[in-house]
Structure formats: structure tokens, C-alpha cells
mmCIF file of C-alpha atoms in Angstrom:
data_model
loop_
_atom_site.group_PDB
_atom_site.id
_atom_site.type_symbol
_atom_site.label_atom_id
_atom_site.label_comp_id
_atom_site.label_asym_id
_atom_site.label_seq_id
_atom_site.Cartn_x
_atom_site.Cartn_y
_atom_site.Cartn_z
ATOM 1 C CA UNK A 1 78.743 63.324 76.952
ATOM 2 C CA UNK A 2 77.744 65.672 79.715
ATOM 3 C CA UNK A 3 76.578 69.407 78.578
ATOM 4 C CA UNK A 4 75.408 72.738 79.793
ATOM 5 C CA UNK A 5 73.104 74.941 77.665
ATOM 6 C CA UNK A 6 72.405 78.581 79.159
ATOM 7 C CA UNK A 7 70.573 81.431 78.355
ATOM 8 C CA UNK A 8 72.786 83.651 76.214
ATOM 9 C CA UNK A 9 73.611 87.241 77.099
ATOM 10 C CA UNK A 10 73.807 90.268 78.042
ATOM 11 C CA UNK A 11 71.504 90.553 80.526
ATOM 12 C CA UNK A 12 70.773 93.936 81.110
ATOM 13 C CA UNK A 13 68.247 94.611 83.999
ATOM 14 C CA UNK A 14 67.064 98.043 86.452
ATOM 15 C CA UNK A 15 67.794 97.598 89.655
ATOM 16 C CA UNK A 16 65.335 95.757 92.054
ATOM 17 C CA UNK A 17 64.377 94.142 88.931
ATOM 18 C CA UNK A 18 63.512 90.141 88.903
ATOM 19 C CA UNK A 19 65.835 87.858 87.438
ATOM 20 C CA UNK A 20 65.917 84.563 85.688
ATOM 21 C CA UNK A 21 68.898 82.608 83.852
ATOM 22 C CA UNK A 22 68.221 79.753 82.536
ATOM 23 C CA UNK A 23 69.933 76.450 82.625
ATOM 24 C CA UNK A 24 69.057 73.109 81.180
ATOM 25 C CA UNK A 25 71.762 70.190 81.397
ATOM 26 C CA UNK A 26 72.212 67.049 79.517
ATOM 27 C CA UNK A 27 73.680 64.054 81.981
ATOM 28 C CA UNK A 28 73.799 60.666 83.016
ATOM 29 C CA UNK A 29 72.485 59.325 86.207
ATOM 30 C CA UNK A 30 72.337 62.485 88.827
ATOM 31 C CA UNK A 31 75.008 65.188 88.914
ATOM 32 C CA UNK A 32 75.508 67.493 91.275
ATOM 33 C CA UNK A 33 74.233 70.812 89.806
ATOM 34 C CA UNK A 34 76.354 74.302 90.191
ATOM 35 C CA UNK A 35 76.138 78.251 89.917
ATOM 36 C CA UNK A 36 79.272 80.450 90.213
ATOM 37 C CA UNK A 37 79.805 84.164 89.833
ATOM 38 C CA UNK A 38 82.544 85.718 88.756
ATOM 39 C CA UNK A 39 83.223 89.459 89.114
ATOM 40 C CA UNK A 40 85.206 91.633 86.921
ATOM 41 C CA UNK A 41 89.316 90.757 87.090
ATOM 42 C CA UNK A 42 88.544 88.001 89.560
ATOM 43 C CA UNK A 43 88.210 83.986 89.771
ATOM 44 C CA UNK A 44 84.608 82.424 89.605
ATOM 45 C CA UNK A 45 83.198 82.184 93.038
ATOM 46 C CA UNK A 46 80.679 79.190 94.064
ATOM 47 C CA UNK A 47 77.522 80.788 94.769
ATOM 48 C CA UNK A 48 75.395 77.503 95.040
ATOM 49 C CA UNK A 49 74.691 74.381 95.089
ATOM 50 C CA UNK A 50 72.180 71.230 94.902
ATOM 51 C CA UNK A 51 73.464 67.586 94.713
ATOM 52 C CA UNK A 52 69.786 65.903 94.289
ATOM 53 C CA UNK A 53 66.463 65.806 92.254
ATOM 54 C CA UNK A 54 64.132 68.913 94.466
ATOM 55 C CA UNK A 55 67.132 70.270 95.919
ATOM 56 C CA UNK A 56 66.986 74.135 96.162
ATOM 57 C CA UNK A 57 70.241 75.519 96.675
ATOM 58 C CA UNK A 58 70.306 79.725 97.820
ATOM 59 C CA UNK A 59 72.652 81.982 98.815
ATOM 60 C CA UNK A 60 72.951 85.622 98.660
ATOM 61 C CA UNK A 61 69.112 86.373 97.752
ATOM 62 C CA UNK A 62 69.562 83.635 94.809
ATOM 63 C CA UNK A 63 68.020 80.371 94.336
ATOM 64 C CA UNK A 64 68.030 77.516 92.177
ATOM 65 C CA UNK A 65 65.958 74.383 91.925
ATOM 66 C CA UNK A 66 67.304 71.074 91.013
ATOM 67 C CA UNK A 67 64.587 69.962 88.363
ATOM 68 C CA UNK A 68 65.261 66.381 87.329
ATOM 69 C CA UNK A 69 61.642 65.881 84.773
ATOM 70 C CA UNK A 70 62.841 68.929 83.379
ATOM 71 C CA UNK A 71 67.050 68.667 83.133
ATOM 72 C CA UNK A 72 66.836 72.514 84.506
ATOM 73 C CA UNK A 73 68.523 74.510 87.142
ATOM 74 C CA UNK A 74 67.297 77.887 86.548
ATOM 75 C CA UNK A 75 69.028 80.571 89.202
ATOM 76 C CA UNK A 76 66.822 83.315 90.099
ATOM 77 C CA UNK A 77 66.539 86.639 92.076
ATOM 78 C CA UNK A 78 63.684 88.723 93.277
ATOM 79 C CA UNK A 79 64.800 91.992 93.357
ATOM 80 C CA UNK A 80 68.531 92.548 91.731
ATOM 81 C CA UNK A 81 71.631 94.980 92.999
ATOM 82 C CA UNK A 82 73.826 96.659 90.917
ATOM 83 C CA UNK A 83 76.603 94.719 93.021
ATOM 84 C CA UNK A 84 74.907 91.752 91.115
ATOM 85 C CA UNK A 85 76.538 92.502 88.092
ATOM 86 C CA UNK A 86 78.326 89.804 86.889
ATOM 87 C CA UNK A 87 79.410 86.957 84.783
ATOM 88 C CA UNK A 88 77.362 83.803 86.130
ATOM 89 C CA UNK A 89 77.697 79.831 85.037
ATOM 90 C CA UNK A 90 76.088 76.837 85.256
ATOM 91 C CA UNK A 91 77.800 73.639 85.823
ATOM 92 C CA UNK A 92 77.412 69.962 87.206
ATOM 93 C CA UNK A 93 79.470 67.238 88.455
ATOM 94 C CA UNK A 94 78.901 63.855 86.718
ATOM 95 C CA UNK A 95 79.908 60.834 86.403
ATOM 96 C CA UNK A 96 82.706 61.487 85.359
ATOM 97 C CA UNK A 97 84.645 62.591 88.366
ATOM 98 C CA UNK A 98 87.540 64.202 86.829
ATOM 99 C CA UNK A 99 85.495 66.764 84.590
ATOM 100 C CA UNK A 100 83.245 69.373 85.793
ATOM 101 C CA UNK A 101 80.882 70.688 82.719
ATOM 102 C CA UNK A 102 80.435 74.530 82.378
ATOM 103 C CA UNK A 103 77.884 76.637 80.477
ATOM 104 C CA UNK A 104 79.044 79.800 77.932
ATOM 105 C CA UNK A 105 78.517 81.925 81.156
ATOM 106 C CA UNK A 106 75.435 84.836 81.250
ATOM 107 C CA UNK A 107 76.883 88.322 81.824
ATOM 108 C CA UNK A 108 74.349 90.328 83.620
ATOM 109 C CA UNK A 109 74.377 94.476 84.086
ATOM 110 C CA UNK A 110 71.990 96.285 86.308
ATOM 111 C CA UNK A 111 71.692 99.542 86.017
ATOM 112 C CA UNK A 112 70.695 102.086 88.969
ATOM 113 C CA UNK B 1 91.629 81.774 104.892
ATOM 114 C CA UNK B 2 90.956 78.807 102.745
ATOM 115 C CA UNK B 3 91.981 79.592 99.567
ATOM 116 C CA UNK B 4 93.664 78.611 96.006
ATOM 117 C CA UNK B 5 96.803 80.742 95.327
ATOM 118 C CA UNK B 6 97.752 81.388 92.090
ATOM 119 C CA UNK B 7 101.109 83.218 90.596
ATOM 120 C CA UNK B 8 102.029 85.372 88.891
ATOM 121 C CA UNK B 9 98.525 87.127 88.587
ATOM 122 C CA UNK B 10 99.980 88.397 85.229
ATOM 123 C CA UNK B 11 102.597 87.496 82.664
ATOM 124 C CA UNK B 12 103.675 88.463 79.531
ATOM 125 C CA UNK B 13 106.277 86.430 77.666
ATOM 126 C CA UNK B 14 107.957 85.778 74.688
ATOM 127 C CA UNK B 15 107.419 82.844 72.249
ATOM 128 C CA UNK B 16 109.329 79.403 72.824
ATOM 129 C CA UNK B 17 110.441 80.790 76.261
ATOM 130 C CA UNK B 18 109.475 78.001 79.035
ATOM 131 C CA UNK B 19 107.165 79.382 81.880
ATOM 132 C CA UNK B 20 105.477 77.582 84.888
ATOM 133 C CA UNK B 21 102.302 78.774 86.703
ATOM 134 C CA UNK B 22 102.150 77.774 90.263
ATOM 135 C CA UNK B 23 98.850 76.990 92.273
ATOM 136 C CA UNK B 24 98.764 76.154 95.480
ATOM 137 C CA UNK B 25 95.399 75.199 97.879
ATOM 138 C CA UNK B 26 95.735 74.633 101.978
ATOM 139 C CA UNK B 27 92.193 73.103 102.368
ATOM 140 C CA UNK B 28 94.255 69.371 101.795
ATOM 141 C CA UNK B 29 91.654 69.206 98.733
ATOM 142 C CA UNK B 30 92.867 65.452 96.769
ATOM 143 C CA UNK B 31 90.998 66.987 93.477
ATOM 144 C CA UNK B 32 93.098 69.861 91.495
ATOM 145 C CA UNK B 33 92.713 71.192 88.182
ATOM 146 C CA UNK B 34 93.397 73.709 85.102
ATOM 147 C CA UNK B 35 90.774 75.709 83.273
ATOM 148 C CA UNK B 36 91.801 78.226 80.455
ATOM 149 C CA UNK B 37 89.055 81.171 79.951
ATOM 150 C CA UNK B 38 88.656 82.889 76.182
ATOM 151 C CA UNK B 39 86.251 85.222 74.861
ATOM 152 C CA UNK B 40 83.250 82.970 73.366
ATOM 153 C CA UNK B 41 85.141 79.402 74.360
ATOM 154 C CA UNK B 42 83.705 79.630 78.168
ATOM 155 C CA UNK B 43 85.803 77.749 80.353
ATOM 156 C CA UNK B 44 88.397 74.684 79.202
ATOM 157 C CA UNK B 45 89.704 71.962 81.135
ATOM 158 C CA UNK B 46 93.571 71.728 80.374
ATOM 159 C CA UNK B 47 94.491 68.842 83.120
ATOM 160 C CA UNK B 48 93.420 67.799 86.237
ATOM 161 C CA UNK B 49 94.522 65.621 89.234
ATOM 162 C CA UNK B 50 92.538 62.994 91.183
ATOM 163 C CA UNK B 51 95.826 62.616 94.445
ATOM 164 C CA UNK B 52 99.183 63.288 94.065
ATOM 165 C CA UNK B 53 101.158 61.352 91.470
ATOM 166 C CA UNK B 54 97.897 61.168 89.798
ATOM 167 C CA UNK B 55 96.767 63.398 86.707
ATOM 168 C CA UNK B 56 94.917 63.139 83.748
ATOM 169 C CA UNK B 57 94.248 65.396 80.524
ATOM 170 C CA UNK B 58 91.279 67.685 79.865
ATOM 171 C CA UNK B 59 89.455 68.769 76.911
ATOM 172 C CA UNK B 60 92.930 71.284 75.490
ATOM 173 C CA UNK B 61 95.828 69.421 77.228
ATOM 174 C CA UNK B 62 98.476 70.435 73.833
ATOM 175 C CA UNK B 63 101.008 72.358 75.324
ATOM 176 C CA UNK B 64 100.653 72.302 78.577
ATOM 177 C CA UNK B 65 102.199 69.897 81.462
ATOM 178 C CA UNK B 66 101.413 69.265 84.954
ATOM 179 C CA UNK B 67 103.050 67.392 87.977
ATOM 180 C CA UNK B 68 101.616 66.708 90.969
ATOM 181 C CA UNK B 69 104.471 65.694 93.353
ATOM 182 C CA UNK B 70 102.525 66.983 96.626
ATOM 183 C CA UNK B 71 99.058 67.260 97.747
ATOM 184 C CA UNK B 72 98.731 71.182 97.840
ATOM 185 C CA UNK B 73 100.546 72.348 95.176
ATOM 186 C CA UNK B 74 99.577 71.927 91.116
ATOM 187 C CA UNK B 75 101.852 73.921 88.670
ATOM 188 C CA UNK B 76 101.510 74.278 85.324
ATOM 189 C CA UNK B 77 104.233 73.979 82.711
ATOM 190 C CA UNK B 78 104.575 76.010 79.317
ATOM 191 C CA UNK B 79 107.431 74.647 77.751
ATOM 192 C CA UNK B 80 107.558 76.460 74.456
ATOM 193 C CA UNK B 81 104.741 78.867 74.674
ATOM 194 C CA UNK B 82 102.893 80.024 72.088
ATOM 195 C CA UNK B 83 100.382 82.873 70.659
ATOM 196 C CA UNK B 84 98.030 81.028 70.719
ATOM 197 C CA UNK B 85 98.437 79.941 74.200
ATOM 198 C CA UNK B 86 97.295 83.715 75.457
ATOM 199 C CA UNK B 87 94.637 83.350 78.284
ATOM 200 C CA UNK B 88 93.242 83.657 81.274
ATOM 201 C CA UNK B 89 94.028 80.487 83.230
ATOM 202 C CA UNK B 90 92.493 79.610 86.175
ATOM 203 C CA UNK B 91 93.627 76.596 89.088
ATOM 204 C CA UNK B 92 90.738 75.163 91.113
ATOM 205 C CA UNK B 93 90.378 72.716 93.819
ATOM 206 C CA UNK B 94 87.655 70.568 95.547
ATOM 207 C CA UNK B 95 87.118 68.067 98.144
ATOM 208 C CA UNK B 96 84.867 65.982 96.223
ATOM 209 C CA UNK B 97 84.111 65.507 92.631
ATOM 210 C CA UNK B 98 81.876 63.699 90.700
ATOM 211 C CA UNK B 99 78.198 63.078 91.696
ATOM 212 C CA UNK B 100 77.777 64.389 95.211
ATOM 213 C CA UNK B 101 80.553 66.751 94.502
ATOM 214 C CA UNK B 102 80.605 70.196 96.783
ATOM 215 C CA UNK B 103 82.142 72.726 94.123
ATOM 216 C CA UNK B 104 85.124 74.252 93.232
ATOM 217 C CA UNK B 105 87.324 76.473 95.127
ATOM 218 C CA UNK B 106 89.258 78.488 91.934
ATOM 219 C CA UNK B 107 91.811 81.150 92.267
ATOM 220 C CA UNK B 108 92.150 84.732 90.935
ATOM 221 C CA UNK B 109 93.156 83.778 87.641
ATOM 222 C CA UNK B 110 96.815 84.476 85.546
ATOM 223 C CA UNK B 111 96.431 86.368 82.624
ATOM 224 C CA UNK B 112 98.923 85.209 80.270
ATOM 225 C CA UNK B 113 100.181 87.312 77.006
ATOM 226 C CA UNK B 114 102.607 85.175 74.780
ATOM 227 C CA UNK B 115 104.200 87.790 72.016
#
């Protein structure tokens, strides 16, 4: 079936540091490829998005590329906040419609 | 504001006594579904909903009950609760699933406490 390995955590980064959590997916045919946030004591929040191969989906200083040779939709940021800190996930939509796959989730500090 | 409204936001209860969890989206999303949240178990799909009338189990559906009688609204029924069945629950909702899917919209989450 569909999976979701990510980078383990804690994260712990300075702020303005760079940033890199990795994601790697096992699927069938070609999901649709997800990152949500979720801040403390509240719901995850979609933070992007790419439904093909060489999509880049951004938002928010963040980006992620779609990378289909590589199963991998690493989300990255150049220069961190500490209103980054966070619990982040990858996910992806497959082909089976009813389930949506999630990774462990990557809980990332920065510090000022 | 489109948004997914869950209730209570907390809840503490007492073992065997029945409890429902309402969710409710106004974006007229077709797709709706239940996630429970534990430390070091990520997020688990309970049930989920394709329309109305129309639901389906997830990956931990003991225990739990759903109906679907209208398009916005999704509850979800304890019947007996138990220990084991303390969480953080979240509802979500989407427009589109499956390949091509657009996301999730989730709520703010009920944190349940069964004693």
C-alpha cells in the first residue's frame, strides 16, 4: 500500500537558519503530494501542495518539489522564523480516494 | 470563513458513557473524514465519507461510528468509550480526493480523556 517515510525529529535550528525535511513516498501511479503544519493546541493547516511529476508547490517562504525518479518531496526554507516552529507532515493522495497517507510528522524548534 | 467546526474542543468522560463529536464544514466539501492523533502513532484514519449516506472505515474504525445523513455535517459516535480511546481527534474535509486531490481542510481538534 501507499506510505510516507520522513525525516525523524526534533529539528532544532537558529533562526535565519536553512531548512530541509525530508520526504520520500511509496505509491502507485501519481498522487498528489502534501505538506501541513500544525501549531501547538491547533489542527494541521495545508501549507502546500503539488499534484504532478516537477510540480513545485510554495507558500509562506517554503517550497517543495514533486520528484517522481526520486519518490521525494522534500519541503525546504531559506532562512527560518521562530514563528516556524512547528509540527510539519508529509502526505499524498492516491489512488485510493478515500485514504490520505501521512508521515510520523517532523517537529521543528528555532531558537532566537 | 471557510472552515471545519469541531465540538466540544475538550472532553473528559467516564468509561461506557456514550458521547458524540460533532463536525461540521460550510465549503459543501462531498469528502469528510476522522483522524485520531497519539504520541508516536502520527495520524489515524477512523472513518471517512465519500457523499452523504456514504461512509467507509479507516485504518482504527473499533469503536467508533459515523453517519452521514447531510452533506455538511459528520459526527462521530462513542458508544461505550473506553481508556484506550483517549485522543486527540481531528474532522477534515476536502473537495477532491484521490489523485489530483487539493488537500484537507481539518478542524481544531477535540481532545478526548476517557477515565
Amino acid at each position: 500500500g501507499d506510505s510516507v517515510t520522513q525525516m525523524e525529529g526534533p529539528v532544532t535550528l537558529s533562526e535565519e537558519a536553512c531548512l530541509t525535511i525530508n520526504c520520500t513516498y511509496t505509491a502507485t501511479g501519481y498522487p498528489s503530494l502534501f505538506w501541513y503544519v500544525q501549531y501547538p493546541g491547533e489542527g494541521l493547516q495545508l501549507l502546500l501542495k503539488a499534484t504532478k511529476a516537477d510540480d513545485k508547490g510554495s507558500n509562506k517562504g517554503f517550497e517543495a518539489t514533486y520528484r517522481k525518479e526520486t519518490t521525494s518531496f522534500h519541503l525546504e526554507k531559506g532562512s527560518v522564523q521562530v514563528s516556524d516552529s512547528a509540527v510539519y507532515f508529509c502526505a499524498l493522495s492516491g489512488t485510493n480516494a478515500g485514504k490520505s497517507t501521512f508521515g510520523d510528522g517532523t517537529t521543528l524548534t528555532v531558537k532566537p | 470563513e471557510a472552515q471545519v467546526t469541531q465540538n466540544p474542543r475538550y472532553l473528559i468522560t467516564v468509561t461506557g458513557k456514550k458521547l458524540t463529536v460533532t463536525c461540521s464544514q460550510n465549503m459543501n466539501h462531498e469528502y469528510m473524514s476522522w483522524y485520531r492523533q497519539d504520541p508516536g502513532l502520527g495520524l489515524r484514519q477512523i472513518y471517512y465519507s465519500m457523499n452523504v449516506e456514504v461512509t467507509d472505515k479507516g485504518d482504527v474504525p473499533e469503536g467508533y461510528k459515523v453517519s452521514r445523513k447531510e452533506k455538511r455535517n459528520f459526527p462521530l459516535i462513542l458508544e461505550s468509550p473506553s481508556p484506550n480511546q483517549t485522543s486527540l481527534y481531528f474532522c477534515a474535509s476536502s473537495q477532491r480526493v484521490g489523485t489530483g486531490s487539493n488537500g484537507y481542510t481539518f478542524g481544531s481538534g477535540t481532545r478526548l480523556t476517557v477515565v
